[in-house]
Amino acid sequence: MEEKEVFYNGFCRAQNQGRMVACVYVKEGEAWRVDEADCAYEKCPNREACEIARQIRAGEREAGWK
């Protein structure tokens, strides 16, 4: 199983501060999915407006980035 670790920076509204979030993606077939994230972006009440969550979701859509 192929996996990649990526770091994202942005402002966290839930914590009211800048954050660096580590995110681990695993490849399943041709798609990438989040296996671990160093924040609770899936359950965050600010998820739709969160710039970090936006970057995490964009990472899932990227196939084969280095």
C-alpha positions as protocol buffer text, in pm:
chain_id: "A"
residue {
  index: 1
  type: MET
  ca { x: 0 y: 0 z: 0 }
}
residue {
  index: 2
  type: GLU
  ca { x: 141 y: 335 z: -104 }
}
residue {
  index: 3
  type: GLU
  ca { x: 112 y: 624 z: 139 }
}
residue {
  index: 4
  type: LYS
  ca { x: 215 y: 989 z: 152 }
}
residue {
  index: 5
  type: GLU
  ca { x: 250 y: 1232 z: 441 }
}
residue {
  index: 6
  type: VAL
  ca { x: 168 y: 1595 z: 368 }
}
residue {
  index: 7
  type: PHE
  ca { x: 176 y: 1903 z: 592 }
}
residue {
  index: 8
  type: TYR
  ca { x: -77 y: 2185 z: 557 }
}
residue {
  index: 9
  type: ASN
  ca { x: -69 y: 2532 z: 712 }
}
residue {
  index: 10
  type: GLY
  ca { x: -366 y: 2752 z: 782 }
}
residue {
  index: 11
  type: PHE
  ca { x: -585 y: 2923 z: 1037 }
}
residue {
  index: 12
  type: CYS
  ca { x: -797 y: 2701 z: 1262 }
}
residue {
  index: 13
  type: ARG
  ca { x: -1122 y: 2870 z: 1366 }
}
residue {
  index: 14
  type: ALA
  ca { x: -1195 y: 2602 z: 1626 }
}
residue {
  index: 15
  type: GLN
  ca { x: -865 y: 2672 z: 1804 }
}
residue {
  index: 16
  type: ASN
  ca { x: -849 y: 3038 z: 1698 }
}
residue {
  index: 17
  type: GLN
  ca { x: -486 y: 3007 z: 1590 }
}
residue {
  index: 18
  type: GLY
  ca { x: -259 y: 2914 z: 1304 }
}
residue {
  index: 19
  type: ARG
  ca { x: -195 y: 2541 z: 1268 }
}
residue {
  index: 20
  type: MET
  ca { x: 32 y: 2303 z: 1087 }
}
residue {
  index: 21
  type: VAL
  ca { x: -157 y: 1980 z: 1025 }
}
residue {
  index: 22
  type: ALA
  ca { x: 3 y: 1648 z: 929 }
}
residue {
  index: 23
  type: CYS
  ca { x: -208 y: 1435 z: 697 }
}
residue {
  index: 24
  type: VAL
  ca { x: -142 y: 1078 z: 579 }
}
residue {
  index: 25
  type: TYR
  ca { x: -298 y: 966 z: 251 }
}
residue {
  index: 26
  type: VAL
  ca { x: -316 y: 606 z: 132 }
}
residue {
  index: 27
  type: LYS
  ca { x: -369 y: 497 z: -226 }
}
residue {
  index: 28
  type: GLU
  ca { x: -661 y: 264 z: -292 }
}
residue {
  index: 29
  type: GLY
  ca { x: -669 y: 165 z: -656 }
}
residue {
  index: 30
  type: GLU
  ca { x: -631 y: 493 z: -845 }
}
residue {
  index: 31
  type: ALA
  ca { x: -774 y: 711 z: -567 }
}
residue {
  index: 32
  type: TRP
  ca { x: -610 y: 868 z: -261 }
}
residue {
  index: 33
  type: ARG
  ca { x: -795 y: 886 z: 70 }
}
residue {
  index: 34
  type: VAL
  ca { x: -713 y: 1037 z: 408 }
}
residue {
  index: 35
  type: ASP
  ca { x: -596 y: 773 z: 653 }
}
residue {
  index: 36
  type: GLU
  ca { x: -491 y: 1008 z: 934 }
}
residue {
  index: 37
  type: ALA
  ca { x: -513 y: 1382 z: 996 }
}
residue {
  index: 38
  type: ASP
  ca { x: -365 y: 1574 z: 1286 }
}
residue {
  index: 39
  type: CYS
  ca { x: -693 y: 1759 z: 1339 }
}
residue {
  index: 40
  type: ALA
  ca { x: -1061 y: 1670 z: 1366 }
}
residue {
  index: 41
  type: TYR
  ca { x: -1149 y: 1820 z: 1028 }
}
residue {
  index: 42
  type: GLU
  ca { x: -1415 y: 1554 z: 958 }
}
residue {
  index: 43
  type: LYS
  ca { x: -1612 y: 1652 z: 1270 }
}
residue {
  index: 44
  type: CYS
  ca { x: -1520 y: 2021 z: 1286 }
}
residue {
  index: 45
  type: PRO
  ca { x: -1817 y: 2261 z: 1293 }
}
residue {
  index: 46
  type: ASN
  ca { x: -1615 y: 2499 z: 1072 }
}
residue {
  index: 47
  type: ARG
  ca { x: -1525 y: 2232 z: 815 }
}
residue {
  index: 48
  type: GLU
  ca { x: -1692 y: 2398 z: 516 }
}
residue {
  index: 49
  type: ALA
  ca { x: -1514 y: 2730 z: 578 }
}
residue {
  index: 50
  type: CYS
  ca { x: -1182 y: 2584 z: 695 }
}
residue {
  index: 51
  type: GLU
  ca { x: -883 y: 2648 z: 469 }
}
residue {
  index: 52
  type: ILE
  ca { x: -698 y: 2347 z: 613 }
}
residue {
  index: 53
  type: ALA
  ca { x: -993 y: 2113 z: 545 }
}
residue {
  index: 54
  type: ARG
  ca { x: -1012 y: 2254 z: 192 }
}
residue {
  index: 55
  type: GLN
  ca { x: -646 y: 2165 z: 137 }
}
residue {
  index: 56
  type: ILE
  ca { x: -699 y: 1814 z: 280 }
}
residue {
  index: 57
  type: ARG
  ca { x: -994 y: 1749 z: 48 }
}
residue {
  index: 58
  type: ALA
  ca { x: -795 y: 1883 z: -249 }
}
residue {
  index: 59
  type: GLY
  ca { x: -517 y: 1638 z: -161 }
}
residue {
  index: 60
  type: GLU
  ca { x: -763 y: 1349 z: -196 }
}
residue {
  index: 61
  type: ARG
  ca { x: -847 y: 1463 z: -549 }
}
residue {
  index: 62
  type: GLU
  ca { x: -480 y: 1485 z: -650 }
}
residue {
  index: 63
  type: ALA
  ca { x: -366 y: 1159 z: -806 }
}
residue {
  index: 64
  type: GLY
  ca { x: 5 y: 1102 z: -841 }
}
residue {
  index: 65
  type: TRP
  ca { x: 136 y: 1430 z: -702 }
}
residue {
  index: 66
  type: LYS
  ca { x: 491 y: 1414 z: -575 }
}
